[in-house]
PDB file of C-alpha atoms in Angstrom:
ATOM      1  CA  MET I   1     114.630 165.593  88.105  1.00  0.00           C
ATOM      2  CA  ARG I   2     110.976 166.844  88.632  1.00  0.00           C
ATOM      3  CA  ARG I   3     108.277 164.477  87.225  1.00  0.00           C
ATOM      4  CA  LYS I   4     104.488 165.506  86.917  1.00  0.00           C
ATOM      5  CA  ARG I   5     101.358 163.553  87.123  1.00  0.00           C
ATOM      6  CA  HIS I   6      98.052 165.071  87.106  1.00  0.00           C
ATOM      7  CA  ALA I   7      99.821 168.643  87.215  1.00  0.00           C
ATOM      8  CA  MET I   8     101.282 167.362  90.679  1.00  0.00           C
ATOM      9  CA  SER I   9     105.093 167.679  91.168  1.00  0.00           C
ATOM     10  CA  ILE I  10     107.197 164.936  92.486  1.00  0.00           C
ATOM     11  CA  PRO I  11     110.226 166.107  94.494  1.00  0.00           C
ATOM     12  CA  ALA I  12     113.445 165.359  93.180  1.00  0.00           C
ATOM     13  CA  ASN I  13     114.754 163.469  96.302  1.00  0.00           C
ATOM     14  CA  VAL I  14     111.784 160.937  96.349  1.00  0.00           C
ATOM     15  CA  GLN I  15     112.791 157.460  95.746  1.00  0.00           C
ATOM     16  CA  ALA I  16     111.089 155.474  92.975  1.00  0.00           C
ATOM     17  CA  PHE I  17     110.225 151.605  93.258  1.00  0.00           C
ATOM     18  CA  PRO I  18     109.087 149.580  90.045  1.00  0.00           C
ATOM     19  CA  ALA I  19     106.070 147.566  90.143  1.00  0.00           C
ATOM     20  CA  PRO I  20     106.197 145.003  87.095  1.00  0.00           C
ATOM     21  CA  ALA I  21     103.014 143.366  85.434  1.00  0.00           C
ATOM     22  CA  LYS I  22     102.486 139.602  85.011  1.00  0.00           C
ATOM     23  CA  LEU I  23     101.176 137.317  82.509  1.00  0.00           C
ATOM     24  CA  ASN I  24      99.250 134.066  83.162  1.00  0.00           C
ATOM     25  CA  LEU I  25     100.879 131.859  80.706  1.00  0.00           C
ATOM     26  CA  ASP I  26      98.343 129.202  81.554  1.00  0.00           C
ATOM     27  CA  LEU I  27      95.258 129.132  83.938  1.00  0.00           C
ATOM     28  CA  ARG I  28      92.916 126.469  84.970  1.00  0.00           C
ATOM     29  CA  ILE I  29      90.080 126.519  87.376  1.00  0.00           C
ATOM     30  CA  THR I  30      89.976 123.433  89.401  1.00  0.00           C
ATOM     31  CA  GLY I  31      87.151 123.921  91.832  1.00  0.00           C
ATOM     32  CA  ARG I  32      85.174 126.435  93.892  1.00  0.00           C
ATOM     33  CA  ARG I  33      85.227 126.911  97.624  1.00  0.00           C
ATOM     34  CA  SER I  34      82.207 127.241  99.792  1.00  0.00           C
ATOM     35  CA  ASN I  35      83.029 130.946 100.321  1.00  0.00           C
ATOM     36  CA  GLY I  36      82.889 131.517  96.605  1.00  0.00           C
ATOM     37  CA  TYR I  37      86.492 131.821  95.934  1.00  0.00           C
ATOM     38  CA  HIS I  38      87.724 129.667  92.944  1.00  0.00           C
ATOM     39  CA  GLU I  39      90.608 127.228  93.255  1.00  0.00           C
ATOM     40  CA  LEU I  40      93.076 127.519  90.351  1.00  0.00           C
ATOM     41  CA  GLU I  41      96.295 126.345  88.969  1.00  0.00           C
ATOM     42  CA  SER I  42      98.206 128.825  86.895  1.00  0.00           C
ATOM     43  CA  ILE I  43     101.778 129.914  85.705  1.00  0.00           C
ATOM     44  CA  PHE I  44     102.736 133.343  86.650  1.00  0.00           C
ATOM     45  CA  CYS I  45     105.210 135.078  84.597  1.00  0.00           C
ATOM     46  CA  LEU I  46     106.825 138.572  85.558  1.00  0.00           C
ATOM     47  CA  ILE I  47     107.141 141.017  82.568  1.00  0.00           C
ATOM     48  CA  ALA I  48     109.154 144.037  81.909  1.00  0.00           C
ATOM     49  CA  LEU I  49     106.115 146.415  81.690  1.00  0.00           C
ATOM     50  CA  TYR I  50     106.027 148.736  84.952  1.00  0.00           C
ATOM     51  CA  ASP I  51     104.084 150.918  87.064  1.00  0.00           C
ATOM     52  CA  THR I  52     106.504 153.198  89.204  1.00  0.00           C
ATOM     53  CA  LEU I  53     105.618 154.217  92.712  1.00  0.00           C
ATOM     54  CA  TYR I  54     107.280 157.282  94.230  1.00  0.00           C
ATOM     55  CA  LEU I  55     107.378 157.159  98.142  1.00  0.00           C
ATOM     56  CA  ASN I  56     108.391 159.709 100.628  1.00  0.00           C
ATOM     57  CA  VAL I  57     108.450 158.766 104.254  1.00  0.00           C
ATOM     58  CA  ARG I  58     106.552 161.166 106.535  1.00  0.00           C
ATOM     59  CA  LYS I  59     107.412 161.602 110.212  1.00  0.00           C
ATOM     60  CA  ASP I  60     103.746 161.910 111.034  1.00  0.00           C
ATOM     61  CA  SER I  61     101.415 158.886 110.589  1.00  0.00           C
ATOM     62  CA  ALA I  62      99.450 160.278 107.518  1.00  0.00           C
ATOM     63  CA  ILE I  63      99.456 158.282 104.332  1.00  0.00           C
ATOM     64  CA  VAL I  64      98.510 160.476 101.493  1.00  0.00           C
ATOM     65  CA  LEU I  65      98.051 159.437  97.883  1.00  0.00           C
ATOM     66  CA  HIS I  66      98.954 162.388  95.454  1.00  0.00           C
ATOM     67  CA  THR I  67      97.788 160.744  92.367  1.00  0.00           C
ATOM     68  CA  PRO I  68      94.305 159.416  93.069  1.00  0.00           C
ATOM     69  CA  ILE I  69      92.415 157.765  90.033  1.00  0.00           C
ATOM     70  CA  PRO I  70      89.422 159.828  88.998  1.00  0.00           C
ATOM     71  CA  GLY I  71      86.309 158.291  90.440  1.00  0.00           C
ATOM     72  CA  VAL I  72      87.992 156.154  93.002  1.00  0.00           C
ATOM     73  CA  ASP I  73      88.103 157.171  96.834  1.00  0.00           C
ATOM     74  CA  PRO I  74      91.777 156.983  97.757  1.00  0.00           C
ATOM     75  CA  GLU I  75      90.818 155.086 100.836  1.00  0.00           C
ATOM     76  CA  HIS I  76      89.762 152.254  98.547  1.00  0.00           C
ATOM     77  CA  ASP I  77      92.864 152.256  96.398  1.00  0.00           C
ATOM     78  CA  LEU I  78      95.306 149.425  96.723  1.00  0.00           C
ATOM     79  CA  THR I  79      98.343 151.398  97.560  1.00  0.00           C
ATOM     80  CA  VAL I  80      96.783 153.251 100.514  1.00  0.00           C
ATOM     81  CA  ARG I  81      95.209 150.022 101.854  1.00  0.00           C
ATOM     82  CA  ALA I  82      98.619 148.236 101.388  1.00  0.00           C
ATOM     83  CA  ALA I  83     100.601 151.162 103.548  1.00  0.00           C
ATOM     84  CA  LYS I  84      97.617 151.268 106.100  1.00  0.00           C
ATOM     85  CA  LEU I  85      97.768 147.383 106.427  1.00  0.00           C
ATOM     86  CA  LEU I  86     101.372 147.392 107.057  1.00  0.00           C
ATOM     87  CA  GLN I  87     101.281 150.297 109.358  1.00  0.00           C
ATOM     88  CA  LYS I  88      98.728 148.518 111.460  1.00  0.00           C
ATOM     89  CA  GLN I  89     100.499 145.300 111.628  1.00  0.00           C
ATOM     90  CA  THR I  90     103.758 146.752 112.494  1.00  0.00           C
ATOM     91  CA  ALA I  91     102.398 149.632 114.738  1.00  0.00           C
ATOM     92  CA  SER I  92     104.603 152.018 112.838  1.00  0.00           C
ATOM     93  CA  LYS I  93     104.329 155.640 113.656  1.00  0.00           C
ATOM     94  CA  LEU I  94     105.562 156.761 110.325  1.00  0.00           C
ATOM     95  CA  GLY I  95     103.531 157.723 107.327  1.00  0.00           C
ATOM     96  CA  VAL I  96     104.167 158.066 103.619  1.00  0.00           C
ATOM     97  CA  ASP I  97     103.326 160.303 100.551  1.00  0.00           C
ATOM     98  CA  ILE I  98     102.552 158.253  97.518  1.00  0.00           C
ATOM     99  CA  TRP I  99     102.616 159.136  93.877  1.00  0.00           C
ATOM    100  CA  LEU I 100     101.579 156.469  91.354  1.00  0.00           C
ATOM    101  CA  GLU I 101     102.682 156.420  87.579  1.00  0.00           C
ATOM    102  CA  LYS I 102     100.582 154.116  85.614  1.00  0.00           C
ATOM    103  CA  LYS I 103     101.878 152.315  82.605  1.00  0.00           C
ATOM    104  CA  ILE I 104     100.139 148.908  83.195  1.00  0.00           C
ATOM    105  CA  PRO I 105      96.578 149.149  81.871  1.00  0.00           C
ATOM    106  CA  MET I 106      93.920 148.770  84.240  1.00  0.00           C
ATOM    107  CA  GLY I 107      91.445 145.884  83.662  1.00  0.00           C
ATOM    108  CA  GLY I 108      93.713 144.153  81.567  1.00  0.00           C
ATOM    109  CA  GLY I 109      94.493 141.015  83.473  1.00  0.00           C
ATOM    110  CA  LEU I 110      97.944 142.161  83.934  1.00  0.00           C
ATOM    111  CA  GLY I 111      98.018 142.559  87.781  1.00  0.00           C
ATOM    112  CA  GLY I 112      98.931 146.146  87.885  1.00  0.00           C
ATOM    113  CA  GLY I 113      96.951 146.954  91.064  1.00  0.00           C
ATOM    114  CA  SER I 114      98.222 143.831  92.880  1.00  0.00           C
ATOM    115  CA  SER I 115     101.763 144.730  91.903  1.00  0.00           C
ATOM    116  CA  ASP I 116     101.238 148.285  93.222  1.00  0.00           C
ATOM    117  CA  ALA I 117     100.353 146.864  96.475  1.00  0.00           C
ATOM    118  CA  ALA I 118     103.107 144.521  96.674  1.00  0.00           C
ATOM    119  CA  THR I 119     105.644 147.244  95.836  1.00  0.00           C
ATOM    120  CA  VAL I 120     104.302 149.597  98.701  1.00  0.00           C
ATOM    121  CA  LEU I 121     104.512 146.648 101.131  1.00  0.00           C
ATOM    122  CA  ILE I 122     108.023 145.638 100.105  1.00  0.00           C
ATOM    123  CA  ALA I 123     109.388 149.370  99.891  1.00  0.00           C
ATOM    124  CA  LEU I 124     107.675 150.474 102.906  1.00  0.00           C
ATOM    125  CA  ASN I 125     108.981 147.362 104.972  1.00  0.00           C
ATOM    126  CA  ARG I 126     112.362 148.782 104.279  1.00  0.00           C
ATOM    127  CA  LEU I 127     111.801 152.372 104.638  1.00  0.00           C
ATOM    128  CA  TRP I 128     109.969 152.360 107.921  1.00  0.00           C
ATOM    129  CA  VAL I 129     112.468 149.547 109.156  1.00  0.00           C
ATOM    130  CA  CYS I 130     109.668 147.199 109.886  1.00  0.00           C
ATOM    131  CA  GLY I 131     111.666 143.911 109.549  1.00  0.00           C
ATOM    132  CA  LEU I 132     109.053 141.472 108.165  1.00  0.00           C
ATOM    133  CA  ASN I 133     110.389 138.659 106.167  1.00  0.00           C
ATOM    134  CA  ARG I 134     109.005 137.825 102.771  1.00  0.00           C
ATOM    135  CA  GLN I 135     106.547 135.245 104.008  1.00  0.00           C
ATOM    136  CA  GLN I 136     105.119 137.640 106.586  1.00  0.00           C
ATOM    137  CA  LEU I 137     104.733 140.263 103.712  1.00  0.00           C
ATOM    138  CA  MET I 138     103.069 137.610 101.566  1.00  0.00           C
ATOM    139  CA  ASN I 139     100.537 136.747 104.468  1.00  0.00           C
ATOM    140  CA  LEU I 140      99.561 140.487 104.412  1.00  0.00           C
ATOM    141  CA  GLY I 141      99.367 140.634 100.742  1.00  0.00           C
ATOM    142  CA  VAL I 142      96.744 138.003 100.380  1.00  0.00           C
ATOM    143  CA  GLN I 143      94.539 140.207 102.535  1.00  0.00           C
ATOM    144  CA  LEU I 144      94.530 142.752  99.641  1.00  0.00           C
ATOM    145  CA  GLY I 145      94.131 140.290  96.736  1.00  0.00           C
ATOM    146  CA  ALA I 146      94.990 136.882  95.650  1.00  0.00           C
ATOM    147  CA  ASP I 147      97.632 137.998  93.151  1.00  0.00           C
ATOM    148  CA  VAL I 148      99.675 140.090  95.551  1.00  0.00           C
ATOM    149  CA  PRO I 149     101.490 137.287  97.238  1.00  0.00           C
ATOM    150  CA  PHE I 150     102.966 136.491  93.761  1.00  0.00           C
ATOM    151  CA  PHE I 151     104.618 139.784  93.439  1.00  0.00           C
ATOM    152  CA  ILE I 152     106.170 139.804  96.873  1.00  0.00           C
ATOM    153  CA  PHE I 153     107.187 136.141  96.204  1.00  0.00           C
ATOM    154  CA  GLY I 154     109.166 137.739  93.276  1.00  0.00           C
ATOM    155  CA  ARG I 155     110.009 134.647  91.172  1.00  0.00           C
ATOM    156  CA  ASN I 156     108.038 133.310  88.299  1.00  0.00           C
ATOM    157  CA  ALA I 157     105.823 130.597  89.729  1.00  0.00           C
ATOM    158  CA  PHE I 158     103.369 127.886  89.438  1.00  0.00           C
ATOM    159  CA  ALA I 159     100.289 128.783  91.466  1.00  0.00           C
ATOM    160  CA  ARG I 160      97.777 126.765  93.359  1.00  0.00           C
ATOM    161  CA  GLY I 161      94.901 127.631  95.575  1.00  0.00           C
ATOM    162  CA  ILE I 162      93.493 130.997  94.916  1.00  0.00           C
ATOM    163  CA  GLY I 163      96.894 131.891  93.574  1.00  0.00           C
ATOM    164  CA  GLU I 164      98.686 132.240  97.016  1.00  0.00           C
ATOM    165  CA  GLN I 165     100.324 128.761  97.120  1.00  0.00           C
ATOM    166  CA  LEU I 166     103.528 129.320  95.009  1.00  0.00           C
ATOM    167  CA  THR I 167     106.175 127.057  93.530  1.00  0.00           C
ATOM    168  CA  GLU I 168     109.207 128.633  91.897  1.00  0.00           C
ATOM    169  CA  MET I 169     109.297 127.754  88.041  1.00  0.00           C
ATOM    170  CA  ASP I 170     111.960 128.334  85.570  1.00  0.00           C
ATOM    171  CA  ILE I 171     110.427 129.756  82.367  1.00  0.00           C
ATOM    172  CA  PRO I 172     112.525 130.112  79.110  1.00  0.00           C
ATOM    173  CA  LYS I 173     113.575 133.556  78.071  1.00  0.00           C
ATOM    174  CA  GLN I 174     110.759 134.907  75.811  1.00  0.00           C
ATOM    175  CA  TRP I 175     109.473 138.088  74.499  1.00  0.00           C
ATOM    176  CA  TYR I 176     105.764 138.887  74.505  1.00  0.00           C
ATOM    177  CA  VAL I 177     103.538 141.256  72.470  1.00  0.00           C
ATOM    178  CA  ILE I 178     100.320 142.192  74.265  1.00  0.00           C
ATOM    179  CA  ILE I 179      97.091 143.722  72.893  1.00  0.00           C
ATOM    180  CA  LYS I 180      94.756 145.692  75.196  1.00  0.00           C
ATOM    181  CA  PRO I 181      91.415 145.832  73.526  1.00  0.00           C
ATOM    182  CA  ASP I 182      89.210 148.899  74.161  1.00  0.00           C
ATOM    183  CA  VAL I 183      87.050 147.365  76.582  1.00  0.00           C
ATOM    184  CA  HIS I 184      87.114 146.609  80.475  1.00  0.00           C
ATOM    185  CA  VAL I 185      86.284 142.980  81.579  1.00  0.00           C
ATOM    186  CA  SER I 186      84.548 142.667  84.735  1.00  0.00           C
ATOM    187  CA  THR I 187      86.331 139.886  86.800  1.00  0.00           C
ATOM    188  CA  GLU I 188      83.215 139.468  88.980  1.00  0.00           C
ATOM    189  CA  LYS I 189      81.060 138.870  85.891  1.00  0.00           C
ATOM    190  CA  ILE I 190      83.416 136.124  84.525  1.00  0.00           C
ATOM    191  CA  PHE I 191      84.018 134.274  87.785  1.00  0.00           C
ATOM    192  CA  SER I 192      80.322 134.153  88.305  1.00  0.00           C
ATOM    193  CA  HIS I 193      79.269 133.138  84.571  1.00  0.00           C
ATOM    194  CA  LYS I 194      77.203 130.009  84.433  1.00  0.00           C
ATOM    195  CA  ASN I 195      79.375 128.550  81.738  1.00  0.00           C
ATOM    196  CA  LEU I 196      82.680 129.022  83.403  1.00  0.00           C
ATOM    197  CA  THR I 197      84.927 125.840  83.601  1.00  0.00           C
ATOM    198  CA  ARG I 198      85.269 125.007  87.093  1.00  0.00           C
ATOM    199  CA  ASP I 199      86.364 121.363  86.922  1.00  0.00           C
ATOM    200  CA  SER I 200      89.786 121.073  85.246  1.00  0.00           C
ATOM    201  CA  LYS I 201      91.948 118.324  86.514  1.00  0.00           C
ATOM    202  CA  THR I 202      94.800 119.319  88.918  1.00  0.00           C
ATOM    203  CA  ARG I 203      98.248 118.612  87.603  1.00  0.00           C
ATOM    204  CA  ILE I 204     100.970 117.040  89.642  1.00  0.00           C
ATOM    205  CA  ILE I 205     104.215 118.081  87.981  1.00  0.00           C
ATOM    206  CA  ALA I 206     104.913 121.726  88.018  1.00  0.00           C
ATOM    207  CA  CYS I 207     107.205 121.989  85.150  1.00  0.00           C
ATOM    208  CA  PHE I 208     106.985 124.380  82.238  1.00  0.00           C
ATOM    209  CA  GLN I 209     107.320 121.951  79.399  1.00  0.00           C
ATOM    210  CA  ALA I 210     105.001 119.213  81.015  1.00  0.00           C
ATOM    211  CA  LEU I 211     102.218 121.709  81.386  1.00  0.00           C
ATOM    212  CA  GLN I 212     101.936 122.404  77.789  1.00  0.00           C
ATOM    213  CA  PRO I 213      99.696 122.925  75.778  1.00  0.00           C
ATOM    214  CA  PHE I 214      98.655 125.930  77.648  1.00  0.00           C
ATOM    215  CA  ARG I 215      95.127 127.429  77.916  1.00  0.00           C
ATOM    216  CA  ASN I 216      93.047 129.804  80.085  1.00  0.00           C
ATOM    217  CA  ASP I 217      89.772 128.619  81.380  1.00  0.00           C
ATOM    218  CA  MET I 218      88.378 131.900  81.484  1.00  0.00           C
ATOM    219  CA  GLN I 219      88.928 132.542  77.714  1.00  0.00           C
ATOM    220  CA  LYS I 220      85.824 131.132  76.333  1.00  0.00           C
ATOM    221  CA  VAL I 221      83.333 133.048  78.391  1.00  0.00           C
ATOM    222  CA  VAL I 222      85.164 136.408  77.775  1.00  0.00           C
ATOM    223  CA  PHE I 223      84.905 135.722  74.112  1.00  0.00           C
ATOM    224  CA  GLU I 224      81.345 135.245  74.409  1.00  0.00           C
ATOM    225  CA  GLU I 225      80.624 138.443  76.645  1.00  0.00           C
ATOM    226  CA  TYR I 226      83.373 140.691  74.958  1.00  0.00           C
ATOM    227  CA  PRO I 227      83.560 140.268  71.145  1.00  0.00           C
ATOM    228  CA  GLN I 228      86.497 143.024  71.297  1.00  0.00           C
ATOM    229  CA  VAL I 229      88.612 140.451  73.124  1.00  0.00           C
ATOM    230  CA  PHE I 230      87.890 137.665  70.528  1.00  0.00           C
ATOM    231  CA  ALA I 231      88.569 140.090  67.851  1.00  0.00           C
ATOM    232  CA  ALA I 232      92.087 140.874  69.190  1.00  0.00           C
ATOM    233  CA  PHE I 233      92.643 137.277  69.789  1.00  0.00           C
ATOM    234  CA  GLU I 234      91.892 136.452  66.194  1.00  0.00           C
ATOM    235  CA  ASP I 235      94.343 139.405  64.922  1.00  0.00           C
ATOM    236  CA  LEU I 236      97.208 137.791  66.882  1.00  0.00           C
ATOM    237  CA  LYS I 237      96.651 134.305  65.587  1.00  0.00           C
ATOM    238  CA  VAL I 238      98.217 135.369  62.463  1.00  0.00           C
ATOM    239  CA  TYR I 239     101.661 135.465  64.428  1.00  0.00           C
ATOM    240  CA  GLY I 240     101.340 132.313  66.637  1.00  0.00           C
ATOM    241  CA  ASN I 241      99.169 130.797  69.431  1.00  0.00           C
ATOM    242  CA  PRO I 242      97.983 133.725  71.387  1.00  0.00           C
ATOM    243  CA  LEU I 243      96.203 133.298  74.754  1.00  0.00           C
ATOM    244  CA  MET I 244      94.298 135.665  77.205  1.00  0.00           C
ATOM    245  CA  THR I 245      95.651 136.728  80.580  1.00  0.00           C
ATOM    246  CA  GLY I 246      93.883 136.359  83.726  1.00  0.00           C
ATOM    247  CA  SER I 247      90.230 137.354  83.324  1.00  0.00           C
ATOM    248  CA  GLY I 248      91.152 139.505  80.350  1.00  0.00           C
ATOM    249  CA  ALA I 249      90.990 141.947  78.442  1.00  0.00           C
ATOM    250  CA  CYS I 250      94.643 141.621  77.290  1.00  0.00           C
ATOM    251  CA  VAL I 251      95.699 138.908  74.935  1.00  0.00           C
ATOM    252  CA  PHE I 252      99.201 138.163  74.146  1.00  0.00           C
ATOM    253  CA  VAL I 253     101.606 136.021  72.080  1.00  0.00           C
ATOM    254  CA  SER I 254     105.110 134.846  72.990  1.00  0.00           C
ATOM    255  CA  THR I 255     108.296 134.738  70.704  1.00  0.00           C
ATOM    256  CA  SER I 256     111.664 133.581  71.157  1.00  0.00           C
ATOM    257  CA  SER I 257     113.490 136.696  69.977  1.00  0.00           C
ATOM    258  CA  LYS I 258     113.092 140.486  70.309  1.00  0.00           C
ATOM    259  CA  GLU I 259     113.286 140.977  66.622  1.00  0.00           C
ATOM    260  CA  LYS I 260     110.178 138.760  65.835  1.00  0.00           C
ATOM    261  CA  ALA I 261     108.412 140.594  68.729  1.00  0.00           C
ATOM    262  CA  GLU I 262     109.087 143.927  67.430  1.00  0.00           C
ATOM    263  CA  ILE I 263     107.798 143.052  63.950  1.00  0.00           C
ATOM    264  CA  ILE I 264     104.533 141.839  65.494  1.00  0.00           C
ATOM    265  CA  TYR I 265     104.334 144.746  67.696  1.00  0.00           C
ATOM    266  CA  SER I 266     104.874 147.134  64.758  1.00  0.00           C
ATOM    267  CA  ASN I 267     101.804 145.667  62.927  1.00  0.00           C
ATOM    268  CA  VAL I 268      99.321 145.334  65.816  1.00  0.00           C
ATOM    269  CA  SER I 269     100.154 148.699  67.395  1.00  0.00           C
ATOM    270  CA  LYS I 270      98.682 150.241  64.564  1.00  0.00           C
ATOM    271  CA  LYS I 271      95.197 149.140  65.593  1.00  0.00           C
ATOM    272  CA  TYR I 272      95.384 148.385  69.225  1.00  0.00           C
ATOM    273  CA  GLN I 273      97.195 149.654  72.226  1.00  0.00           C
ATOM    274  CA  ALA I 274     100.021 147.295  72.487  1.00  0.00           C
ATOM    275  CA  PHE I 275     103.250 146.478  74.270  1.00  0.00           C
ATOM    276  CA  CYS I 276     106.309 144.594  73.456  1.00  0.00           C
ATOM    277  CA  VAL I 277     107.910 143.394  76.524  1.00  0.00           C
ATOM    278  CA  GLU I 278     110.635 140.908  77.767  1.00  0.00           C
ATOM    279  CA  GLY I 279     109.881 138.268  80.466  1.00  0.00           C
ATOM    280  CA  LEU I 280     111.537 138.737  83.774  1.00  0.00           C
ATOM    281  CA  PRO I 281     113.296 135.986  85.776  1.00  0.00           C
ATOM    282  CA  GLN I 282     112.591 137.792  89.008  1.00  0.00           C
ATOM    283  CA  HIS I 283     110.980 140.922  90.668  1.00  0.00           C
ATOM    284  CA  PRO I 284     113.346 143.944  90.491  1.00  0.00           C
ATOM    285  CA  LEU I 285     112.928 144.518  94.157  1.00  0.00           C
ATOM    286  CA  PHE I 286     113.573 140.699  95.034  1.00  0.00           C
ATOM    287  CA  ASP I 287     116.706 141.445  96.750  1.00  0.00           C
ATOM    288  CA  ILE I 288     115.548 144.063  99.004  1.00  0.00           C
TER     289      ILE I 288
END
């Protein structure tokens, strides 16, 4: 089967690897480090919304991204950076051709870029026969971004620190309807906002039920700065208790059944880019 992206063909024998999105079902900022990084506590949930990475091992050491994002230097792309970091760490002499098929919207707080980087690390660790274990890959991943270790961890989790301290968490099976407002939220702008809550109390018990009611400490300032996100949130309130994920712009509502989710999706998708997806118990690449 031949696939095309940006008028570029992907050879039929190239292996495909999924990169799932995530939702922050709860997000609280508990402090700020001297280096500017924020301490947080969050519930990370994997969802069945995927980017797909197509990887072809090269016998030379070249790392080639065939689907660059317009306006972004390929050398700055997280997939390229991940491949180069693993190559340097393991002294691998091999290279890789990379094609990225995007389905996860950018700038939505769904972790697409971090997930793409994690999938590159996981897949190339096998394809290049590097032999790194999960923790070693997570240690590499945090150098690329705070969310990358979670996707390598591969299970739904309660996160502390900057998001790299992970404890596995059981999350009830749920369906999610996600709205992506037509706006790009600047994560840097929100984290540096003077009104951002930075002193939420830490919690001792990492239990799904005990941590409710859920909230997102970034939500208030995002609503102030980006009225489009607030409008989407208000539209979802008709169907339950919505929440923003990450630093936005996506907002979501959860339901216990696929049928309920599909009804909500059919309504909101008339106005917004929207997704109806199931929560995942683990990363599809967890076992490799």
